Each structure stands twice: as structure tokens, then as C-alpha cells.
PDB file of C-alpha atoms in Angstrom:
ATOM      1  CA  UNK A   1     175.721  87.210 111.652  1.00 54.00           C
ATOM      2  CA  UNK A   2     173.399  84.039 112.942  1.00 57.00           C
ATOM      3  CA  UNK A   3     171.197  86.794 114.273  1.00 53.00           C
ATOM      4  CA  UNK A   4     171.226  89.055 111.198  1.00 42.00           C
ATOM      5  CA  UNK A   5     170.385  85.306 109.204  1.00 41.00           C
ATOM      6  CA  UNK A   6     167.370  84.580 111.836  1.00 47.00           C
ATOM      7  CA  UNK A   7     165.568  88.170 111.006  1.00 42.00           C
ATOM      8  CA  UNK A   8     165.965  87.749 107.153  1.00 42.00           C
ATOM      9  CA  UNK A   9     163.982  84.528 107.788  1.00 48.00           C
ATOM     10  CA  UNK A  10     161.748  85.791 109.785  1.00 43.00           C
ATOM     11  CA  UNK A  11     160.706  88.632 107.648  1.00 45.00           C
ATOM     12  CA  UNK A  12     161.142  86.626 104.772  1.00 43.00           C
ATOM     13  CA  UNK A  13     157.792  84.686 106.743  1.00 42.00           C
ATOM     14  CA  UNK A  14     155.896  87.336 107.474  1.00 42.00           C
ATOM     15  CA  UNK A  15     155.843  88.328 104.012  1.00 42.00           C
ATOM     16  CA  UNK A  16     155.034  84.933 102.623  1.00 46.00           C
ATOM     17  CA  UNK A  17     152.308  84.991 105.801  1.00 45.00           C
ATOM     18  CA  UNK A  18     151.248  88.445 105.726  1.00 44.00           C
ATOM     19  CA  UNK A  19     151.669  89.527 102.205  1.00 45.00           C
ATOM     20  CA  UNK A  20     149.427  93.027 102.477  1.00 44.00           C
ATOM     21  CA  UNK A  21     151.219  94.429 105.764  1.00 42.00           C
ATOM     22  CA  UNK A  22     154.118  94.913 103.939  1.00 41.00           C
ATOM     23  CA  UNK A  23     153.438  97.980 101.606  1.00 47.00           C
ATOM     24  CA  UNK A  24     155.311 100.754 100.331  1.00 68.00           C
ATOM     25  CA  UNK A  25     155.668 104.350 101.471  1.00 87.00           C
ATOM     26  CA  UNK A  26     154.788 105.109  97.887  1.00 90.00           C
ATOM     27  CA  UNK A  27     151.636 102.666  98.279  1.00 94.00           C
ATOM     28  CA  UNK A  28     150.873 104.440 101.855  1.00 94.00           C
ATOM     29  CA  UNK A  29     150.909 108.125 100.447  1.00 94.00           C
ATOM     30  CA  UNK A  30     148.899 106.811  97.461  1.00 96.00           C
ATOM     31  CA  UNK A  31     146.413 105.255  99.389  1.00 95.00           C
ATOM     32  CA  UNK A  32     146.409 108.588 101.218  1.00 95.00           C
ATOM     33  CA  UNK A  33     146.276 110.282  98.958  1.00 97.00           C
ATOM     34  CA  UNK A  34     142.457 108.569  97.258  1.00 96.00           C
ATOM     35  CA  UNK A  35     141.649 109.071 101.039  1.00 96.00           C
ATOM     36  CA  UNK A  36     142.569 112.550 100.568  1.00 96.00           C
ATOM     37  CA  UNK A  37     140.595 112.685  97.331  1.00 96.00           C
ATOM     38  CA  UNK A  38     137.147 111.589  99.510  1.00 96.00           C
ATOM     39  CA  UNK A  39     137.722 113.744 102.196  1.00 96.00           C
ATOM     40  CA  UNK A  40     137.709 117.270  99.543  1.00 97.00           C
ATOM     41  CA  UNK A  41     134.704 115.553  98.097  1.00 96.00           C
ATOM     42  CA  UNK A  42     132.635 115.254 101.138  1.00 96.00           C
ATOM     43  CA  UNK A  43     133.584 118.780 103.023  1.00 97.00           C
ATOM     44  CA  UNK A  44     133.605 120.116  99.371  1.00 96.00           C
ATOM     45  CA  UNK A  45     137.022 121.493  99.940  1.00 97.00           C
ATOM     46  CA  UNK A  46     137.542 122.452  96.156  1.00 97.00           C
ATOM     47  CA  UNK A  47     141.433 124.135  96.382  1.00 97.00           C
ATOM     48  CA  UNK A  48     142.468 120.820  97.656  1.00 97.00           C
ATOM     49  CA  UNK A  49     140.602 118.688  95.643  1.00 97.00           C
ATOM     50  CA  UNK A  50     142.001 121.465  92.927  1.00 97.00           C
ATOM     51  CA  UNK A  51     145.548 120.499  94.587  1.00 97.00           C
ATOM     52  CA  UNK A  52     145.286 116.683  94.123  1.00 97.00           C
ATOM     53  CA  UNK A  53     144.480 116.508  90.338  1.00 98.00           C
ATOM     54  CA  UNK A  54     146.733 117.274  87.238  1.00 98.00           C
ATOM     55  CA  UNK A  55     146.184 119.986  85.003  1.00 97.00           C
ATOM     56  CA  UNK A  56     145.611 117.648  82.194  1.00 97.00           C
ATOM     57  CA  UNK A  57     143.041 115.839  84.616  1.00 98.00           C
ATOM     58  CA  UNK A  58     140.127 113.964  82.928  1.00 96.00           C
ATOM     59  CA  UNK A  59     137.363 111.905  84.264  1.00 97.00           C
ATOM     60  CA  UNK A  60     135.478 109.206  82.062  1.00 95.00           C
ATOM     61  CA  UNK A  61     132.273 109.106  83.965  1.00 92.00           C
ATOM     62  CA  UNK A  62     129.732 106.317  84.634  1.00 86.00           C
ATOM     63  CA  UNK A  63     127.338 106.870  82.599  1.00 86.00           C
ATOM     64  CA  UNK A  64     129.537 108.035  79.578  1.00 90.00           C
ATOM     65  CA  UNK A  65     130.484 111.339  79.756  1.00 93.00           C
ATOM     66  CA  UNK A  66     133.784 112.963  79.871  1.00 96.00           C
ATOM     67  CA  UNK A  67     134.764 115.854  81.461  1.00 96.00           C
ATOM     68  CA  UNK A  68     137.742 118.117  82.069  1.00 97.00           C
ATOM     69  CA  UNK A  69     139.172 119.236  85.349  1.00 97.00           C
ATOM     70  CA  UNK A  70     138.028 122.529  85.040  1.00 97.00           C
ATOM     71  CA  UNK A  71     134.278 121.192  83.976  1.00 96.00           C
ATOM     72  CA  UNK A  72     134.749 118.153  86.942  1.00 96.00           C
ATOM     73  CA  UNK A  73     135.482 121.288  89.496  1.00 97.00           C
ATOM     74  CA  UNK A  74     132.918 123.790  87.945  1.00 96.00           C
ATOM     75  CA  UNK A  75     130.428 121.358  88.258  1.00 94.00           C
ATOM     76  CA  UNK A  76     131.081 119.903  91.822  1.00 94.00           C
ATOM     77  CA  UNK A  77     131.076 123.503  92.831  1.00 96.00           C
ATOM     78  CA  UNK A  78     127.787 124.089  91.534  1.00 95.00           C
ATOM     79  CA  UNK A  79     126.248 121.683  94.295  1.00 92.00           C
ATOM     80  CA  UNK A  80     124.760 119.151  91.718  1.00 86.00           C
ATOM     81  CA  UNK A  81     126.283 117.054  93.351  1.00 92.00           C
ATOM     82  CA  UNK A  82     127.384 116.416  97.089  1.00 96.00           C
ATOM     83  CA  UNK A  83     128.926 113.592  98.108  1.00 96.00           C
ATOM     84  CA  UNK A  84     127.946 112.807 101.587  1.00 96.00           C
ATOM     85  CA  UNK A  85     129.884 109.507 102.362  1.00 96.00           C
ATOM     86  CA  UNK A  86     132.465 107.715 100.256  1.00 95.00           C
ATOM     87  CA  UNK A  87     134.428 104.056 100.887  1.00 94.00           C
ATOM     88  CA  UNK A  88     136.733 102.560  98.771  1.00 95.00           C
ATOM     89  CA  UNK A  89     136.825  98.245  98.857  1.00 94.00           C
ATOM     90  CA  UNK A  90     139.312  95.873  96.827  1.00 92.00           C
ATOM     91  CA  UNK A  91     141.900  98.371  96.270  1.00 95.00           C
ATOM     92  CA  UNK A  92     144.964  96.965  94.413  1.00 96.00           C
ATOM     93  CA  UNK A  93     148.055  99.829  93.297  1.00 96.00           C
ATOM     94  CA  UNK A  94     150.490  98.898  90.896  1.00 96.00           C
ATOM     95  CA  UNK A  95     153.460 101.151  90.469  1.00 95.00           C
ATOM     96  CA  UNK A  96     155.191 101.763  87.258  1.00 94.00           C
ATOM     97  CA  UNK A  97     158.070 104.214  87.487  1.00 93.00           C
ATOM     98  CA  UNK A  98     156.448 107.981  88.178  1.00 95.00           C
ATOM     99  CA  UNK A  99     153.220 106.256  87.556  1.00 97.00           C
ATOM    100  CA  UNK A 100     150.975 104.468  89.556  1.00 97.00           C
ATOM    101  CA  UNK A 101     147.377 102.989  88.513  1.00 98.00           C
ATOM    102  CA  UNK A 102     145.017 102.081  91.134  1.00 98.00           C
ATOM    103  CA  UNK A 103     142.042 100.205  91.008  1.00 97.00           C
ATOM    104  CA  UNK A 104     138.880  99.442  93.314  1.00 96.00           C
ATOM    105  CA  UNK A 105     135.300  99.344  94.319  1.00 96.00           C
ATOM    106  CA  UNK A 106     133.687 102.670  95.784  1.00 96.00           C
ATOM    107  CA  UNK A 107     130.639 102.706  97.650  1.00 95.00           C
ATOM    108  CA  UNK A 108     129.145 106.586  97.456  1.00 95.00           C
ATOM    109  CA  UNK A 109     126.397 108.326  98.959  1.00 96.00           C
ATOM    110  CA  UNK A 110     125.530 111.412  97.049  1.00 95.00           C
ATOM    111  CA  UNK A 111     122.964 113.633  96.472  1.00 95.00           C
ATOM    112  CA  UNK A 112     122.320 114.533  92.573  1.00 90.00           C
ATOM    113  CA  UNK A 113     119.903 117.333  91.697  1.00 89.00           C
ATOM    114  CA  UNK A 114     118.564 116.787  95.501  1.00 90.00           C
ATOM    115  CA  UNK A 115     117.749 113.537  95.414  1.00 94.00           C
ATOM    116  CA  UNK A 116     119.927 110.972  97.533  1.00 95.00           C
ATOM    117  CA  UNK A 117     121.247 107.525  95.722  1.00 92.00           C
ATOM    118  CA  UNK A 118     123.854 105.572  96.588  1.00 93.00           C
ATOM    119  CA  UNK A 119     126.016 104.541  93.904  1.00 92.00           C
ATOM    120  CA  UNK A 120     128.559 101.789  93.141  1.00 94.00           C
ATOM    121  CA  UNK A 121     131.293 101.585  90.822  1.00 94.00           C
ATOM    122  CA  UNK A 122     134.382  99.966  89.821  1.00 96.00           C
ATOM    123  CA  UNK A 123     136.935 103.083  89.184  1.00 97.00           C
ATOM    124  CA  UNK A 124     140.318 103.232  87.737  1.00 97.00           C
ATOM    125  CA  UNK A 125     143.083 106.194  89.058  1.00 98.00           C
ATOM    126  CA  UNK A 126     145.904 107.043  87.131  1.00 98.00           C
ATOM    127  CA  UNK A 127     148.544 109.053  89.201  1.00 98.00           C
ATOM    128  CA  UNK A 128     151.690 110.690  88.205  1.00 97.00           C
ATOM    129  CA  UNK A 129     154.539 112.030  90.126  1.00 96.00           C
ATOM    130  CA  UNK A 130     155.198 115.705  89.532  1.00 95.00           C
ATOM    131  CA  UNK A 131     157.745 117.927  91.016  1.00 95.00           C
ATOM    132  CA  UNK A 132     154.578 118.809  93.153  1.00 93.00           C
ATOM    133  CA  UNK A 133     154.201 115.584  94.213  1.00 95.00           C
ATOM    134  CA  UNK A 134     151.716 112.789  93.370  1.00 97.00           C
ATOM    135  CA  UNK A 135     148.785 114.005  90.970  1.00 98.00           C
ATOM    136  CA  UNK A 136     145.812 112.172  89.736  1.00 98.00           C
ATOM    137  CA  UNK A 137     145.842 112.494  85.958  1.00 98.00           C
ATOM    138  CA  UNK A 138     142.817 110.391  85.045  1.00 98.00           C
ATOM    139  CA  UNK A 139     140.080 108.676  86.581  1.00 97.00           C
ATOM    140  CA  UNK A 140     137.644 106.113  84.753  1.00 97.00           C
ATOM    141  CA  UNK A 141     134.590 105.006  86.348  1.00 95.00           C
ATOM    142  CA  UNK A 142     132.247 102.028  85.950  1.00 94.00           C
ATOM    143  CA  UNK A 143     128.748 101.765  87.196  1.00 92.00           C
ATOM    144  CA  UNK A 144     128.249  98.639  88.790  1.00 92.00           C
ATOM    145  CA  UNK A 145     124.681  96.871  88.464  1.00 84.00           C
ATOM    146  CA  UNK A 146     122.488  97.243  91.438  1.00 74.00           C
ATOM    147  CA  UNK A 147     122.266  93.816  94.146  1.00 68.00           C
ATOM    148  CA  UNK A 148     118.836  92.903  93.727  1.00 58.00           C
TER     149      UNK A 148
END
């Protein structure tokens, strides 16, 4: 029992000490999955970036626009637009049954029309747990100004 007492404390100090080691599987697979979400984007795999969004997917773009997931796919297809790098800072997840909304900075290099910007935004991910598994529903994006 003293020794079963002297590991509650002690994890009960790592998590006062180290309070962002100690996250969820759910947290894991959903940071995963966004990781997931990049890597379709930049090898343009569309069937699994088709596999990771909802049908009712909808994406509230930088600059105003909002498109479907069929018109978000469609359009990615195309080759407007190829994403060649993507990072993800200040990610926080916050879990709310079979919901989860996760928020961040992304850093993305992308080519538009063939010419090459990199662009920064703060984004907003609303997942939902299917019978499929995790699916991102939403996604709002935020154009962030440019460090001068």
C-alpha cells in the first residue's frame, strides 16, 4: 500500500511538473490524425484526405470563401494548389464528448496558380467521432498578417 501511495505522488508531480506529457490516446490519435491531414495534402493523396473529412465537411477559408468537401477536393485535385510543406505550432485540443475542437498556428508552403508563397494562419478543426472513426467536420481558417 506505502508503495502504491509513493507512485500516486509521484505521478501526481509529474503532472503538476510536466503538464503536456500527459495526454490522451484520444489527444494522440487527434493530433495524428491533423498530421495525417498534412501528409494527404503534401503527396496529394486525395482518397485519404477524402477518408479523413465528414461528408458534411466545410472549410471557411482565409480570405472569405466557403467551400464544400466536394468543391475543397475538386479543387485541390485540380493542382491550383500544392502544398509543398506544412507545420502546425501552438496546438491546444479540447474534447467535448464525440467532439473535439482543435486549434493552432500553421505555417504552409504552397504553390497557388504556380507561384510559391508561404502562408500563415490561425485555423480552427472541428472533429467528430463516427462509427468510422474520427472525422473532421469543419475547418475555419484565419490569415495571419505578414512579420515585417
Amino acid at each position: 500500500m506505502k508503495r502504491f501511495v509513493q507512485l500516486l505522488w509521484l505521478s501526481a508531480v509529474l503532472v503538476i511538473v510536466f503538464p503536456n506529457v500527459a495526454v490522451s490516446g484520444t489527444e494522440q490519435d487527434l493530433n495524428q490524425l491533423e498530421e495525417n491531414r498534412y501528409a494527404a495534402l503534401i503527396a496529394g493523396d486525395w482518397a485519404a484526405l477524402d477518408a479523413l473529412l465528414a461528408d458534411e465537411f466545410f472549410y471557411n477559408q482565409g480570405g472569405g470563401g466557403s467551400v464544400s468537401k466536394l468543391t475543397f477536393l475538386d479543387y485541390m485535385k485540380a493542382g491550383d494548389a500544392k502544398v509543398r510543406k506544412a507545420a502546425r505550432e501552438d496546438t491546444k485540443i479540447r474534447l467535448y464528448g464525440d467532439t473535439a475542437v482543435v486549434t493552432g498556428v500553421a505555417h504552409v508552403d504552397v504553390t497557388l496558380k504556380g507561384e510559391d508563397k508561404t502562408l500563415h494562419s490561425r485555423y480552427l478543426h472541428v472533429w467528430t467521432k463516427t462509427p468510422d472513426g474520427w472525422k473532421l467536420a469543419a475547418r475555419q481558417a484565419t490569415y495571419l498578417p505578414e512579420k515585417k
